[in-house]
Amino acid sequence: MARDKKTSSGGGFLETVKTVVYALLIAGIFRTLFFQPFWIPSGSMKDTLLIGDFLFVNKMTYGYSYASCPSLYLPAIGIDIDAADICGFLDGDNTRIFGSEPERGDVVVFRHPLTGRDFIKRVVGLPGESLQMVDGVLQIDGTAVEMTPDGTFEEIAQPQGPQRLRPRCANGPVGDGGTCVKEKFVETLPNGVEHSVLNISRQGSDNTPVYEVPEGHYFMMGDNRDNSSDSRVPTVAGGVGYVPYENLVGRARRVVFSSAGSSMLFFWTWRADRFFERIE
């Protein structure tokens, strides 16, 4: 009887291990092929995306490349596994399997060309185009996009998210608890896509040289134009530069969950009005 009990216990343990392994494999395949979770860590895409928004990125939209493989970055416990560590053998030819090209205005998660970290920005420039910022207005092939004033974007001036980042304000400096204001515009891209952009102040990134987007690359910008590290700054200077086609991970279409606090467990900081909100 004791032997049977011991055998049963051992068999139960092995079944549990197998179940966990199978679950991890299924989750890994699902994350690699279909959807990748993404948590918004910074304010570079305000007010389209806020710090603490949680979404799933559709990997099927643009097909698959080395960037479709999952990465895991947990610096607190020394884990740093990049997509290139797993699927690096697919890197380098700037092609995709079952690939389709992004459209101007898509909000896209991509691998940073130098660091490999996941970034989220909006596609504003396509291969072969010339882009420039003139007095804060985007110019595509020498033509200014339409910018329509749309009031202001307001938020509480306080540390935001797990990194406790403080917002920049057009009416700043603003003390804790005050109202942080940014100018808001509706930008209409040449293909008719309309989206919100914010302006904080006049700064160097409002007037740039002309950028010639290479073939097989895309020009990305954040909607919070004065608070975004994007394609306006080359990778060698700490920016994003031009993003290769193979570095695209997928398209973001909808916010699933949102929390204004330092932890998603703080239910009193949840933004229920943003649950399942469509990303424009």
mmCIF file of C-alpha atoms in Angstrom:
data_model
loop_
_atom_site.group_PDB
_atom_site.id
_atom_site.type_symbol
_atom_site.label_atom_id
_atom_site.label_comp_id
_atom_site.label_asym_id
_atom_site.label_seq_id
_atom_site.Cartn_x
_atom_site.Cartn_y
_atom_site.Cartn_z
ATOM 1 C CA MET A 1 0.000 0.000 0.000
ATOM 2 C CA ALA A 2 2.823 2.420 0.913
ATOM 3 C CA ARG A 3 4.587 1.628 -2.372
ATOM 4 C CA ASP A 4 1.448 2.376 -4.364
ATOM 5 C CA LYS A 5 1.020 5.668 -2.530
ATOM 6 C CA LYS A 6 4.621 6.649 -3.248
ATOM 7 C CA THR A 7 4.273 5.695 -6.903
ATOM 8 C CA SER A 8 1.061 7.697 -7.134
ATOM 9 C CA SER A 9 2.739 10.748 -5.577
ATOM 10 C CA GLY A 10 5.670 10.500 -7.972
ATOM 11 C CA GLY A 11 3.351 10.145 -10.946
ATOM 12 C CA GLY A 12 1.315 13.125 -9.795
ATOM 13 C CA PHE A 13 4.434 15.287 -9.535
ATOM 14 C CA LEU A 14 5.556 14.335 -13.042
ATOM 15 C CA GLU A 15 2.097 15.097 -14.417
ATOM 16 C CA THR A 16 2.215 18.527 -12.755
ATOM 17 C CA VAL A 17 5.635 19.228 -14.281
ATOM 18 C CA LYS A 18 4.419 18.140 -17.708
ATOM 19 C CA THR A 19 1.334 20.338 -17.404
ATOM 20 C CA VAL A 20 3.456 23.370 -16.497
ATOM 21 C CA VAL A 21 5.869 22.692 -19.378
ATOM 22 C CA TYR A 22 3.017 22.295 -21.860
ATOM 23 C CA ALA A 23 1.386 25.493 -20.586
ATOM 24 C CA LEU A 24 4.654 27.421 -21.001
ATOM 25 C CA LEU A 25 5.137 26.036 -24.506
ATOM 26 C CA ILE A 26 1.606 26.993 -25.517
ATOM 27 C CA ALA A 27 2.021 30.467 -24.010
ATOM 28 C CA GLY A 28 5.365 30.885 -25.795
ATOM 29 C CA ILE A 29 3.894 29.853 -29.144
ATOM 30 C CA PHE A 30 0.880 32.136 -28.627
ATOM 31 C CA ARG A 31 3.124 35.100 -27.739
ATOM 32 C CA THR A 32 5.473 34.422 -30.635
ATOM 33 C CA LEU A 33 2.853 33.985 -33.346
ATOM 34 C CA PHE A 34 -0.220 35.973 -32.361
ATOM 35 C CA PHE A 35 -0.228 38.616 -29.616
ATOM 36 C CA GLN A 36 2.382 40.229 -27.375
ATOM 37 C CA PRO A 37 1.474 42.108 -24.182
ATOM 38 C CA PHE A 38 2.898 45.616 -23.880
ATOM 39 C CA TRP A 39 2.808 48.024 -20.943
ATOM 40 C CA ILE A 40 3.226 51.742 -21.719
ATOM 41 C CA PRO A 41 6.192 52.921 -19.604
ATOM 42 C CA SER A 42 6.547 56.562 -20.706
ATOM 43 C CA GLY A 43 4.540 59.563 -21.885
ATOM 44 C CA SER A 44 5.916 59.774 -25.426
ATOM 45 C CA MET A 45 2.585 58.762 -26.996
ATOM 46 C CA LYS A 46 0.243 60.975 -24.940
ATOM 47 C CA ASP A 47 -2.605 61.553 -25.252
ATOM 48 C CA THR A 48 -3.173 58.555 -27.537
ATOM 49 C CA LEU A 49 -1.533 56.280 -24.965
ATOM 50 C CA LEU A 50 -0.986 57.089 -21.303
ATOM 51 C CA ILE A 51 1.589 55.770 -18.852
ATOM 52 C CA GLY A 52 0.074 52.618 -17.374
ATOM 53 C CA ASP A 53 -1.977 51.612 -20.414
ATOM 54 C CA PHE A 54 -1.798 47.866 -21.082
ATOM 55 C CA LEU A 55 -2.401 46.454 -24.539
ATOM 56 C CA PHE A 56 -1.823 43.459 -26.783
ATOM 57 C CA VAL A 57 0.147 43.893 -29.994
ATOM 58 C CA ASN A 58 -1.154 42.009 -33.033
ATOM 59 C CA LYS A 59 1.864 40.198 -34.494
ATOM 60 C CA MET A 60 -0.079 38.853 -37.467
ATOM 61 C CA THR A 61 -0.518 42.328 -38.985
ATOM 62 C CA TYR A 62 2.932 42.610 -40.577
ATOM 63 C CA GLY A 63 3.999 38.964 -40.701
ATOM 64 C CA TYR A 64 7.025 37.518 -38.918
ATOM 65 C CA SER A 65 10.741 38.160 -38.568
ATOM 66 C CA TYR A 66 13.382 37.630 -35.878
ATOM 67 C CA ALA A 67 11.667 40.463 -33.928
ATOM 68 C CA SER A 68 8.564 38.286 -33.550
ATOM 69 C CA CYS A 69 10.384 36.044 -31.090
ATOM 70 C CA PRO A 70 9.689 36.930 -27.443
ATOM 71 C CA SER A 71 12.135 38.801 -25.250
ATOM 72 C CA LEU A 72 12.344 38.916 -21.474
ATOM 73 C CA TYR A 73 13.925 41.822 -19.602
ATOM 74 C CA LEU A 74 13.891 41.635 -15.791
ATOM 75 C CA PRO A 75 16.909 43.664 -14.614
ATOM 76 C CA ALA A 76 15.995 43.232 -10.941
ATOM 77 C CA ILE A 77 16.881 39.535 -11.146
ATOM 78 C CA GLY A 78 19.474 39.761 -13.910
ATOM 79 C CA ILE A 79 17.376 38.355 -16.774
ATOM 80 C CA ASP A 80 17.944 39.924 -20.190
ATOM 81 C CA ILE A 81 16.887 37.660 -23.057
ATOM 82 C CA ASP A 82 16.483 39.478 -26.358
ATOM 83 C CA ALA A 83 14.617 38.283 -29.442
ATOM 84 C CA ALA A 84 17.957 38.179 -31.254
ATOM 85 C CA ASP A 85 19.298 35.733 -28.655
ATOM 86 C CA ILE A 86 16.600 33.262 -29.703
ATOM 87 C CA CYS A 87 16.016 34.032 -33.374
ATOM 88 C CA GLY A 88 19.148 35.952 -34.324
ATOM 89 C CA PHE A 89 19.805 33.542 -37.170
ATOM 90 C CA LEU A 90 16.827 35.165 -38.963
ATOM 91 C CA ASP A 91 18.211 38.695 -38.529
ATOM 92 C CA GLY A 92 20.008 40.699 -41.185
ATOM 93 C CA ASP A 93 18.115 40.385 -44.465
ATOM 94 C CA ASN A 94 15.348 42.903 -43.604
ATOM 95 C CA THR A 95 12.581 40.576 -44.816
ATOM 96 C CA ARG A 96 9.514 39.007 -43.231
ATOM 97 C CA ILE A 97 7.502 35.808 -43.632
ATOM 98 C CA PHE A 98 3.863 36.421 -44.658
ATOM 99 C CA GLY A 99 4.834 40.082 -44.519
ATOM 100 C CA SER A 100 2.686 43.114 -45.197
ATOM 101 C CA GLU A 101 3.787 46.726 -44.942
ATOM 102 C CA PRO A 102 2.556 49.151 -42.279
ATOM 103 C CA GLU A 103 0.340 52.039 -43.284
ATOM 104 C CA ARG A 104 1.056 55.626 -42.408
ATOM 105 C CA GLY A 105 -0.551 56.414 -39.070
ATOM 106 C CA ASP A 106 -0.286 52.891 -37.619
ATOM 107 C CA VAL A 107 0.756 52.733 -33.952
ATOM 108 C CA VAL A 108 3.518 50.131 -33.954
ATOM 109 C CA VAL A 109 5.684 48.269 -31.460
ATOM 110 C CA PHE A 110 9.188 47.645 -32.802
ATOM 111 C CA ARG A 111 12.651 46.621 -31.656
ATOM 112 C CA HIS A 112 15.026 49.546 -31.209
ATOM 113 C CA PRO A 113 17.623 49.198 -34.011
ATOM 114 C CA LEU A 114 20.537 49.465 -31.567
ATOM 115 C CA THR A 115 19.432 48.328 -28.107
ATOM 116 C CA GLY A 116 16.778 45.765 -29.089
ATOM 117 C CA ARG A 117 14.328 47.156 -26.493
ATOM 118 C CA ASP A 118 10.644 47.367 -27.413
ATOM 119 C CA PHE A 119 9.441 50.846 -28.403
ATOM 120 C CA ILE A 120 5.980 52.064 -29.432
ATOM 121 C CA LYS A 121 5.534 54.989 -31.849
ATOM 122 C CA ARG A 122 3.458 56.061 -34.825
ATOM 123 C CA VAL A 123 4.525 55.448 -38.440
ATOM 124 C CA VAL A 124 4.668 58.865 -40.137
ATOM 125 C CA GLY A 125 7.257 58.308 -42.879
ATOM 126 C CA LEU A 126 7.469 55.571 -45.520
ATOM 127 C CA PRO A 127 10.446 54.257 -47.517
ATOM 128 C CA GLY A 128 11.798 56.728 -50.073
ATOM 129 C CA GLU A 129 10.116 59.797 -48.571
ATOM 130 C CA SER A 130 11.726 62.970 -47.229
ATOM 131 C CA LEU A 131 10.542 64.330 -43.889
ATOM 132 C CA GLN A 132 11.263 67.460 -41.908
ATOM 133 C CA MET A 133 9.890 69.356 -38.930
ATOM 134 C CA VAL A 134 9.384 73.087 -39.574
ATOM 135 C CA ASP A 135 8.086 75.220 -36.702
ATOM 136 C CA GLY A 136 6.628 72.113 -35.095
ATOM 137 C CA VAL A 137 4.742 70.996 -38.198
ATOM 138 C CA LEU A 138 5.594 67.758 -40.005
ATOM 139 C CA GLN A 139 6.536 68.136 -43.683
ATOM 140 C CA ILE A 140 6.342 65.094 -45.990
ATOM 141 C CA ASP A 141 8.048 65.453 -49.377
ATOM 142 C CA GLY A 142 7.975 69.220 -48.907
ATOM 143 C CA THR A 143 4.271 69.480 -48.060
ATOM 144 C CA ALA A 144 3.086 70.388 -44.569
ATOM 145 C CA VAL A 145 0.498 68.071 -43.004
ATOM 146 C CA GLU A 146 -2.702 69.637 -41.768
ATOM 147 C CA MET A 147 -2.669 70.681 -38.090
ATOM 148 C CA THR A 148 -5.919 71.805 -36.455
ATOM 149 C CA PRO A 149 -5.992 73.276 -32.914
ATOM 150 C CA ASP A 150 -8.017 71.047 -30.587
ATOM 151 C CA GLY A 151 -7.931 72.742 -27.209
ATOM 152 C CA THR A 152 -5.675 71.423 -24.474
ATOM 153 C CA PHE A 153 -4.719 68.173 -22.783
ATOM 154 C CA GLU A 154 -4.727 68.387 -18.994
ATOM 155 C CA GLU A 155 -3.415 66.014 -16.331
ATOM 156 C CA ILE A 156 -2.406 66.154 -12.689
ATOM 157 C CA ALA A 157 1.202 67.160 -12.115
ATOM 158 C CA GLN A 158 2.475 64.200 -10.116
ATOM 159 C CA PRO A 159 4.843 61.227 -10.511
ATOM 160 C CA GLN A 160 3.363 58.661 -12.914
ATOM 161 C CA GLY A 161 3.762 54.902 -13.335
ATOM 162 C CA PRO A 162 6.281 52.512 -11.753
ATOM 163 C CA GLN A 163 9.168 54.773 -12.839
ATOM 164 C CA ARG A 164 7.472 57.778 -11.163
ATOM 165 C CA LEU A 165 8.000 60.006 -14.184
ATOM 166 C CA ARG A 166 6.874 63.607 -13.927
ATOM 167 C CA PRO A 167 5.030 65.125 -16.894
ATOM 168 C CA ARG A 168 6.348 68.157 -18.737
ATOM 169 C CA CYS A 169 3.888 71.031 -18.908
ATOM 170 C CA ALA A 170 3.364 73.956 -21.261
ATOM 171 C CA ASN A 171 2.327 76.001 -18.201
ATOM 172 C CA GLY A 172 5.187 74.657 -16.099
ATOM 173 C CA PRO A 173 6.810 74.364 -13.747
ATOM 174 C CA VAL A 174 3.753 73.062 -11.904
ATOM 175 C CA GLY A 175 3.844 71.784 -8.325
ATOM 176 C CA ASP A 176 2.465 68.428 -7.183
ATOM 177 C CA GLY A 177 -1.318 68.311 -7.466
ATOM 178 C CA GLY A 178 -1.481 71.211 -9.911
ATOM 179 C CA THR A 179 -2.940 71.076 -13.409
ATOM 180 C CA CYS A 180 -0.398 70.291 -16.122
ATOM 181 C CA VAL A 181 -1.489 71.671 -19.505
ATOM 182 C CA LYS A 182 -0.297 70.892 -23.030
ATOM 183 C CA GLU A 183 -1.514 72.314 -26.340
ATOM 184 C CA LYS A 184 -3.466 69.765 -28.373
ATOM 185 C CA PHE A 185 -3.815 69.467 -32.141
ATOM 186 C CA VAL A 186 -5.394 67.070 -34.612
ATOM 187 C CA GLU A 187 -2.832 66.053 -37.220
ATOM 188 C CA THR A 188 -4.193 64.789 -40.546
ATOM 189 C CA LEU A 189 -1.725 62.634 -42.465
ATOM 190 C CA PRO A 190 -1.751 62.456 -46.304
ATOM 191 C CA ASN A 191 -3.735 59.193 -46.293
ATOM 192 C CA GLY A 192 -6.506 60.799 -44.206
ATOM 193 C CA VAL A 193 -5.550 59.296 -40.830
ATOM 194 C CA GLU A 194 -6.341 61.762 -38.050
ATOM 195 C CA HIS A 195 -4.787 61.590 -34.609
ATOM 196 C CA SER A 196 -3.986 63.768 -31.643
ATOM 197 C CA VAL A 197 -0.576 65.370 -31.081
ATOM 198 C CA LEU A 198 0.613 67.469 -28.151
ATOM 199 C CA ASN A 199 2.873 70.510 -27.961
ATOM 200 C CA ILE A 200 4.727 71.648 -24.845
ATOM 201 C CA SER A 201 7.162 74.344 -25.938
ATOM 202 C CA ARG A 202 9.409 75.583 -28.710
ATOM 203 C CA GLN A 203 12.544 73.444 -28.822
ATOM 204 C CA GLY A 204 15.193 72.097 -31.188
ATOM 205 C CA SER A 205 13.128 69.132 -32.355
ATOM 206 C CA ASP A 206 10.530 71.549 -33.809
ATOM 207 C CA ASN A 207 12.975 72.455 -36.598
ATOM 208 C CA THR A 208 15.074 69.663 -38.053
ATOM 209 C CA PRO A 209 17.139 68.838 -41.103
ATOM 210 C CA VAL A 210 15.519 66.908 -43.965
ATOM 211 C CA TYR A 211 15.432 63.148 -43.360
ATOM 212 C CA GLU A 212 15.590 60.830 -46.368
ATOM 213 C CA VAL A 213 13.983 57.527 -45.366
ATOM 214 C CA PRO A 214 15.944 54.594 -46.861
ATOM 215 C CA GLU A 215 14.197 51.782 -48.696
ATOM 216 C CA GLY A 216 13.014 49.078 -46.329
ATOM 217 C CA HIS A 217 12.855 51.510 -43.382
ATOM 218 C CA TYR A 218 10.233 53.642 -41.615
ATOM 219 C CA PHE A 219 10.179 56.972 -39.808
ATOM 220 C CA MET A 220 8.571 56.832 -36.355
ATOM 221 C CA MET A 221 7.424 59.674 -34.114
ATOM 222 C CA GLY A 222 5.691 59.949 -30.753
ATOM 223 C CA ASP A 223 2.402 61.850 -30.518
ATOM 224 C CA ASN A 224 3.747 63.811 -27.540
ATOM 225 C CA ARG A 225 6.095 65.539 -29.935
ATOM 226 C CA ASP A 226 8.217 67.480 -27.451
ATOM 227 C CA ASN A 227 8.740 64.505 -25.148
ATOM 228 C CA SER A 228 9.621 61.643 -27.484
ATOM 229 C CA SER A 229 12.863 59.931 -28.424
ATOM 230 C CA ASP A 230 12.129 58.843 -31.987
ATOM 231 C CA SER A 231 13.396 58.856 -35.578
ATOM 232 C CA ARG A 232 14.268 62.556 -35.398
ATOM 233 C CA VAL A 233 17.403 61.567 -33.493
ATOM 234 C CA PRO A 234 19.807 58.960 -34.969
ATOM 235 C CA THR A 235 20.711 55.857 -32.982
ATOM 236 C CA VAL A 236 24.304 57.038 -32.529
ATOM 237 C CA ALA A 237 22.952 60.076 -30.652
ATOM 238 C CA GLY A 238 20.653 58.014 -28.428
ATOM 239 C CA GLY A 239 17.512 58.180 -30.554
ATOM 240 C CA VAL A 240 15.661 55.663 -32.690
ATOM 241 C CA GLY A 241 16.740 56.613 -36.209
ATOM 242 C CA TYR A 242 15.201 54.849 -39.187
ATOM 243 C CA VAL A 243 13.474 51.579 -38.227
ATOM 244 C CA PRO A 244 14.131 48.538 -40.470
ATOM 245 C CA TYR A 245 11.129 46.591 -41.760
ATOM 246 C CA GLU A 246 12.310 43.426 -39.982
ATOM 247 C CA ASN A 247 12.312 45.217 -36.606
ATOM 248 C CA LEU A 248 8.535 45.640 -36.560
ATOM 249 C CA VAL A 249 6.803 43.527 -33.905
ATOM 250 C CA GLY A 250 3.155 44.336 -34.562
ATOM 251 C CA ARG A 251 0.346 46.859 -34.523
ATOM 252 C CA ALA A 252 -1.395 48.172 -31.407
ATOM 253 C CA ARG A 253 -5.149 48.496 -31.910
ATOM 254 C CA ARG A 254 -6.828 48.674 -28.515
ATOM 255 C CA VAL A 255 -6.042 49.469 -24.865
ATOM 256 C CA VAL A 256 -7.140 46.491 -22.765
ATOM 257 C CA PHE A 257 -6.490 47.831 -19.266
ATOM 258 C CA SER A 258 -5.150 51.039 -17.726
ATOM 259 C CA SER A 259 -3.808 52.053 -14.326
ATOM 260 C CA ALA A 260 -2.633 55.501 -13.260
ATOM 261 C CA GLY A 261 -0.749 54.201 -10.204
ATOM 262 C CA SER A 262 2.676 52.700 -9.627
ATOM 263 C CA SER A 263 1.178 49.187 -9.618
ATOM 264 C CA MET A 264 -1.705 47.555 -11.480
ATOM 265 C CA LEU A 265 -2.758 46.070 -8.127
ATOM 266 C CA PHE A 266 -3.805 49.506 -6.857
ATOM 267 C CA PHE A 267 -7.406 49.186 -8.032
ATOM 268 C CA TRP A 268 -8.280 52.710 -6.887
ATOM 269 C CA THR A 269 -5.957 54.047 -9.621
ATOM 270 C CA TRP A 270 -7.563 52.087 -12.471
ATOM 271 C CA ARG A 271 -8.824 54.141 -15.416
ATOM 272 C CA ALA A 272 -12.044 52.270 -16.178
ATOM 273 C CA ASP A 273 -12.924 54.742 -18.947
ATOM 274 C CA ARG A 274 -9.891 53.520 -20.952
ATOM 275 C CA PHE A 275 -10.627 49.785 -20.761
ATOM 276 C CA PHE A 276 -10.915 48.386 -24.317
ATOM 277 C CA GLU A 277 -10.477 51.846 -25.854
ATOM 278 C CA ARG A 278 -9.629 51.800 -29.557
ATOM 279 C CA ILE A 279 -6.240 53.263 -30.508
ATOM 280 C CA GLU A 280 -6.609 55.877 -33.244
#
